[in-house]
Amino acid sequence: MPQISPPVVRVGAVDVWSVSEAGVADHVAESWERGEGGAIVTANVDIVRAATRSPELAALIAESELVVADGMPVVWAGRLAGVGVPERVTGSSLVFTLSGAAARAGRSVYLLGGNPGIPEKAAGVLVDRFPGLRVAGTDSPAFGFDTDPAATAEVVARVVAATPDLVLVGLGFPKQERLIRLLRAELPGTWFLGCGAGIPMAAGEFRRASGVVQKVGAEWLHRLALEPRRLAKRYLRDDLPFAFRLLSSALRARRTREK
């Protein structure tokens, strides 16, 4: 029976699926059964802003089978546009949800990204939580590897040799999506998740905000407090004004349709 895809809503320059986190896991598990792979982009405000400014990045995102709303402003924009995006689906949560799905299906996972020792630590956490999960490999590529074709080819070769069913790629956007593009050409039956900081989070390097803070869309304040020097410019100068413009644009578009 063909798989039915959920509705998609345009947010900025990105088409976002109206799907829950559990729905993502179900989609991946069903695709594994058919021998099909794919890629998941977790589109937060920063990623949507980058795609809106760059046609090349918008096209890179569009190559992925699944684009989910990782950020409450993206969820709200989808709802204002008239599509009931059910919830925020983050890369850090999907690290666990998809690893659990892999364990239940007897599949393997490969962790790629983070400082030396971090992917191994995260793998240990995942195996403890999901008994039976097979770890196909871990890798912490050297900084700047993506600017060296030979070094990039070595990273790709290591993943391909491990033949994993799920690859968690935590290198940040768009570096992780560009690497996923190369890997998909070699592993068409594998699923790839661009998870940003999801690997160090899984390793316990820093904690997410409380559930209440997440639900009201204020987890960015928690992250800002943890890493002010790295995130202040991005969050306060770039992302916050863009989020307001995104919501205003979605509201205007809905009012225009309703006239």
Short mmCIF file of C-alpha atoms in Angstrom, two decimals:
data_model
loop_
_atom_site.label_atom_id
_atom_site.label_comp_id
_atom_site.label_asym_id
_atom_site.label_seq_id
_atom_site.Cartn_x
_atom_site.Cartn_y
_atom_site.Cartn_z
CA MET A 1 0.00 0.00 0.00
CA PRO A 2 1.49 3.40 -0.93
CA GLN A 3 2.41 5.65 1.95
CA ILE A 4 0.22 8.73 2.41
CA SER A 5 2.19 11.90 3.07
CA PRO A 6 0.86 14.53 5.50
CA PRO A 7 0.10 18.12 4.42
CA VAL A 8 2.99 20.45 3.66
CA VAL A 9 3.03 24.18 4.42
CA ARG A 10 5.27 26.85 2.95
CA VAL A 11 7.20 28.75 5.63
CA GLY A 12 9.52 31.34 4.15
CA ALA A 13 11.40 29.48 1.41
CA VAL A 14 10.92 26.05 3.02
CA ASP A 15 8.18 23.42 2.66
CA VAL A 16 7.52 22.02 6.14
CA TRP A 17 5.67 18.76 6.84
CA SER A 18 2.70 18.85 9.20
CA VAL A 19 3.83 15.82 11.19
CA SER A 20 4.41 14.81 14.80
CA GLU A 21 7.64 13.37 16.15
CA ALA A 22 6.00 9.94 16.39
CA GLY A 23 4.87 10.35 12.79
CA VAL A 24 8.46 10.94 11.69
CA ALA A 25 9.57 7.72 13.40
CA ASP A 26 6.71 5.78 11.80
CA HIS A 27 7.61 7.16 8.36
CA VAL A 28 11.26 6.17 8.75
CA ALA A 29 10.41 2.68 10.04
CA GLU A 30 8.00 2.05 7.17
CA SER A 31 10.59 3.27 4.67
CA TRP A 32 13.16 0.86 6.08
CA GLU A 33 10.70 -1.97 5.47
CA ARG A 34 10.51 -0.96 1.80
CA GLY A 35 14.30 -0.65 1.55
CA GLU A 36 14.10 3.11 1.10
CA GLY A 37 16.20 5.78 2.75
CA GLY A 38 16.00 9.53 2.96
CA ALA A 39 17.04 12.66 4.80
CA ILE A 40 15.48 14.80 7.51
CA VAL A 41 16.03 18.53 7.95
CA THR A 42 14.97 20.06 11.26
CA ALA A 43 14.07 23.57 10.15
CA ASN A 44 14.43 26.14 12.91
CA VAL A 45 14.19 29.92 12.42
CA ASP A 46 17.90 30.17 11.62
CA ILE A 47 17.66 27.55 8.87
CA VAL A 48 14.49 29.07 7.38
CA ARG A 49 16.15 32.51 7.42
CA ALA A 50 19.23 31.14 5.65
CA ALA A 51 17.11 29.39 3.02
CA THR A 52 15.03 32.51 2.44
CA ARG A 53 18.20 34.49 1.73
CA SER A 54 19.94 31.81 -0.36
CA PRO A 55 18.36 29.90 -3.26
CA GLU A 56 21.24 27.41 -3.08
CA LEU A 57 20.43 26.56 0.54
CA ALA A 58 16.70 26.43 -0.19
CA ALA A 59 17.42 23.91 -2.95
CA LEU A 60 19.66 21.91 -0.61
CA ILE A 61 16.84 21.64 1.93
CA ALA A 62 14.34 20.73 -0.80
CA GLU A 63 16.38 17.61 -1.60
CA SER A 64 15.34 16.08 1.73
CA GLU A 65 12.29 13.82 2.04
CA LEU A 66 11.27 15.28 5.40
CA VAL A 67 11.50 18.87 6.63
CA VAL A 68 10.08 19.30 10.13
CA ALA A 69 9.37 22.37 12.24
CA ASP A 70 12.20 22.70 14.76
CA GLY A 71 11.21 25.99 16.35
CA MET A 72 7.92 27.33 17.67
CA PRO A 73 7.94 30.35 15.30
CA VAL A 74 8.02 27.86 12.41
CA VAL A 75 5.12 25.94 13.98
CA TRP A 76 3.17 29.17 14.53
CA ALA A 77 3.85 30.40 11.00
CA GLY A 78 2.51 27.13 9.60
CA ARG A 79 -0.63 27.40 11.70
CA LEU A 80 -1.16 31.04 10.74
CA ALA A 81 -0.82 29.96 7.11
CA GLY A 82 -3.71 27.56 7.66
CA VAL A 83 -1.99 24.21 8.19
CA GLY A 84 -2.18 22.59 11.62
CA VAL A 85 1.48 21.79 12.29
CA PRO A 86 0.97 19.57 15.38
CA GLU A 87 4.15 20.23 17.31
CA ARG A 88 7.77 21.24 17.31
CA VAL A 89 10.06 18.39 16.22
CA THR A 90 13.68 18.97 17.21
CA GLY A 91 16.84 17.28 16.07
CA SER A 92 17.89 16.61 19.67
CA SER A 93 14.62 14.78 20.36
CA LEU A 94 14.75 12.84 17.10
CA VAL A 95 18.20 11.51 18.05
CA PHE A 96 16.42 9.48 20.73
CA THR A 97 13.15 8.82 18.92
CA LEU A 98 14.81 7.49 15.77
CA SER A 99 17.39 5.50 17.73
CA GLY A 100 14.50 3.87 19.58
CA ALA A 101 12.82 3.06 16.26
CA ALA A 102 16.10 1.60 14.99
CA ALA A 103 16.46 -0.59 18.08
CA ARG A 104 12.92 -1.94 17.71
CA ALA A 105 13.51 -2.70 14.04
CA GLY A 106 16.90 -4.32 14.59
CA ARG A 107 18.62 -1.51 12.70
CA SER A 108 21.98 0.17 13.24
CA VAL A 109 23.00 3.76 13.93
CA TYR A 110 26.14 5.76 13.12
CA LEU A 111 26.98 8.96 15.04
CA LEU A 112 28.92 11.59 13.13
CA GLY A 113 29.90 14.88 14.73
CA GLY A 114 30.96 16.45 18.00
CA ASN A 115 34.32 16.82 19.70
CA PRO A 116 36.53 13.74 20.13
CA GLY A 117 34.92 11.28 22.51
CA ILE A 118 31.47 12.88 22.36
CA PRO A 119 29.86 10.63 19.72
CA GLU A 120 31.13 7.57 21.59
CA LYS A 121 29.65 8.91 24.84
CA ALA A 122 26.35 9.65 23.11
CA ALA A 123 26.31 6.15 21.60
CA GLY A 124 26.71 4.67 25.07
CA VAL A 125 23.74 6.70 26.33
CA LEU A 126 21.58 5.54 23.42
CA VAL A 127 22.51 1.88 23.86
CA ASP A 128 21.72 2.08 27.59
CA ARG A 129 18.31 3.59 26.84
CA PHE A 130 17.49 1.32 23.91
CA PRO A 131 18.80 -2.21 24.55
CA GLY A 132 19.51 -4.02 21.32
CA LEU A 133 20.47 -0.89 19.42
CA ARG A 134 23.43 -1.66 17.19
CA VAL A 135 26.07 1.05 16.83
CA ALA A 136 27.65 0.75 13.39
CA GLY A 137 30.26 3.39 14.14
CA THR A 138 31.15 6.81 15.49
CA ASP A 139 33.25 9.61 14.06
CA SER A 140 34.43 13.05 15.13
CA PRO A 141 35.85 14.66 11.97
CA ALA A 142 38.60 17.23 12.33
CA PHE A 143 37.58 20.87 12.16
CA GLY A 144 37.68 22.09 8.57
CA PHE A 145 37.53 18.62 7.03
CA ASP A 146 34.73 19.79 4.75
CA THR A 147 37.06 22.23 2.99
CA ASP A 148 39.44 19.41 2.03
CA PRO A 149 38.06 17.02 -0.64
CA ALA A 150 40.41 14.23 0.44
CA ALA A 151 39.42 14.52 4.10
CA THR A 152 35.74 14.65 3.15
CA ALA A 153 36.13 11.55 1.01
CA GLU A 154 37.70 9.72 3.97
CA VAL A 155 34.76 10.63 6.23
CA VAL A 156 32.30 9.44 3.57
CA ALA A 157 34.26 6.22 3.04
CA ARG A 158 34.17 5.39 6.76
CA VAL A 159 30.40 5.80 6.92
CA VAL A 160 29.83 3.80 3.73
CA ALA A 161 32.03 0.97 4.99
CA ALA A 162 29.89 0.71 8.15
CA THR A 163 26.64 0.35 6.12
CA PRO A 164 24.41 1.88 8.82
CA ASP A 165 20.63 2.13 8.62
CA LEU A 166 20.51 5.51 10.40
CA VAL A 167 23.17 8.22 10.45
CA LEU A 168 22.98 11.07 12.96
CA VAL A 169 24.97 13.96 11.50
CA GLY A 170 25.67 16.73 14.00
CA LEU A 171 27.81 19.27 12.17
CA GLY A 172 25.48 22.25 11.98
CA PHE A 173 23.60 23.66 9.00
CA PRO A 174 24.46 23.65 6.12
CA LYS A 175 27.65 21.62 6.59
CA GLN A 176 25.75 18.54 7.73
CA GLU A 177 23.25 18.75 4.85
CA ARG A 178 26.04 19.04 2.28
CA LEU A 179 27.73 15.97 3.73
CA ILE A 180 24.42 14.11 3.79
CA ARG A 181 24.02 14.84 0.08
CA LEU A 182 27.32 13.01 -0.58
CA LEU A 183 26.45 10.12 1.72
CA ARG A 184 23.00 9.57 0.24
CA ALA A 185 24.51 8.92 -3.17
CA GLU A 186 26.42 5.99 -1.64
CA LEU A 187 23.78 4.73 0.81
CA PRO A 188 20.34 5.06 -0.80
CA GLY A 189 18.66 2.78 1.73
CA THR A 190 19.90 4.72 4.77
CA TRP A 191 18.11 7.48 6.68
CA PHE A 192 20.05 10.60 7.65
CA LEU A 193 19.19 13.13 10.34
CA GLY A 194 20.86 16.53 10.44
CA CYS A 195 20.73 16.99 14.21
CA GLY A 196 22.94 20.02 14.93
CA ALA A 197 23.87 19.88 18.62
CA GLY A 198 21.86 16.70 19.14
CA ILE A 199 24.91 14.48 19.65
CA PRO A 200 26.53 16.48 22.48
CA MET A 201 23.06 16.90 24.02
CA ALA A 202 22.61 13.12 23.97
CA ALA A 203 26.04 12.78 25.55
CA GLY A 204 24.94 15.05 28.41
CA GLU A 205 27.29 17.91 27.53
CA PHE A 206 24.45 20.37 28.14
CA ARG A 207 20.78 20.06 28.92
CA ARG A 208 17.68 21.21 27.10
CA ALA A 209 15.25 23.65 28.66
CA SER A 210 12.29 22.37 30.68
CA GLY A 211 9.20 21.14 28.89
CA VAL A 212 7.25 24.27 29.83
CA VAL A 213 9.93 26.55 28.39
CA GLN A 214 9.97 24.47 25.19
CA LYS A 215 6.20 24.63 24.77
CA VAL A 216 6.01 28.42 25.04
CA GLY A 217 8.74 28.78 22.40
CA ALA A 218 11.42 30.14 24.71
CA GLU A 219 14.05 27.40 24.53
CA TRP A 220 16.22 29.80 22.51
CA LEU A 221 16.60 31.89 25.70
CA HIS A 222 17.89 28.80 27.50
CA ARG A 223 20.42 28.15 24.73
CA LEU A 224 21.41 31.82 24.72
CA ALA A 225 22.12 31.69 28.44
CA LEU A 226 24.31 28.61 27.94
CA GLU A 227 26.30 30.00 24.98
CA PRO A 228 25.90 33.81 24.94
CA ARG A 229 29.08 34.62 23.03
CA ARG A 230 28.34 32.19 20.22
CA LEU A 231 24.59 32.71 19.93
CA ALA A 232 23.79 36.32 20.90
CA LYS A 233 24.41 37.82 17.48
CA ARG A 234 22.54 35.07 15.65
CA TYR A 235 19.54 34.95 17.96
CA LEU A 236 19.06 38.61 18.83
CA ARG A 237 20.18 40.47 15.72
CA ASP A 238 19.28 37.96 13.00
CA ASP A 239 16.73 35.34 14.07
CA LEU A 240 14.39 37.32 16.34
CA PRO A 241 13.52 40.06 13.81
CA PHE A 242 13.19 37.42 11.07
CA ALA A 243 10.79 35.40 13.24
CA PHE A 244 8.51 38.41 13.61
CA ARG A 245 8.61 39.02 9.85
CA LEU A 246 7.87 35.35 9.21
CA LEU A 247 4.79 35.41 11.44
CA SER A 248 3.57 38.72 10.01
CA SER A 249 3.94 37.42 6.46
CA ALA A 250 2.03 34.22 7.26
CA LEU A 251 -0.78 36.22 8.87
CA ARG A 252 -1.02 38.61 5.91
CA ALA A 253 -1.13 35.71 3.46
CA ARG A 254 -3.95 34.06 5.42
CA ARG A 255 -5.98 37.28 5.59
CA THR A 256 -5.54 37.76 1.85
CA ARG A 257 -6.88 34.26 1.14
CA GLU A 258 -9.85 34.78 3.46
CA LYS A 259 -11.01 38.01 1.77
#
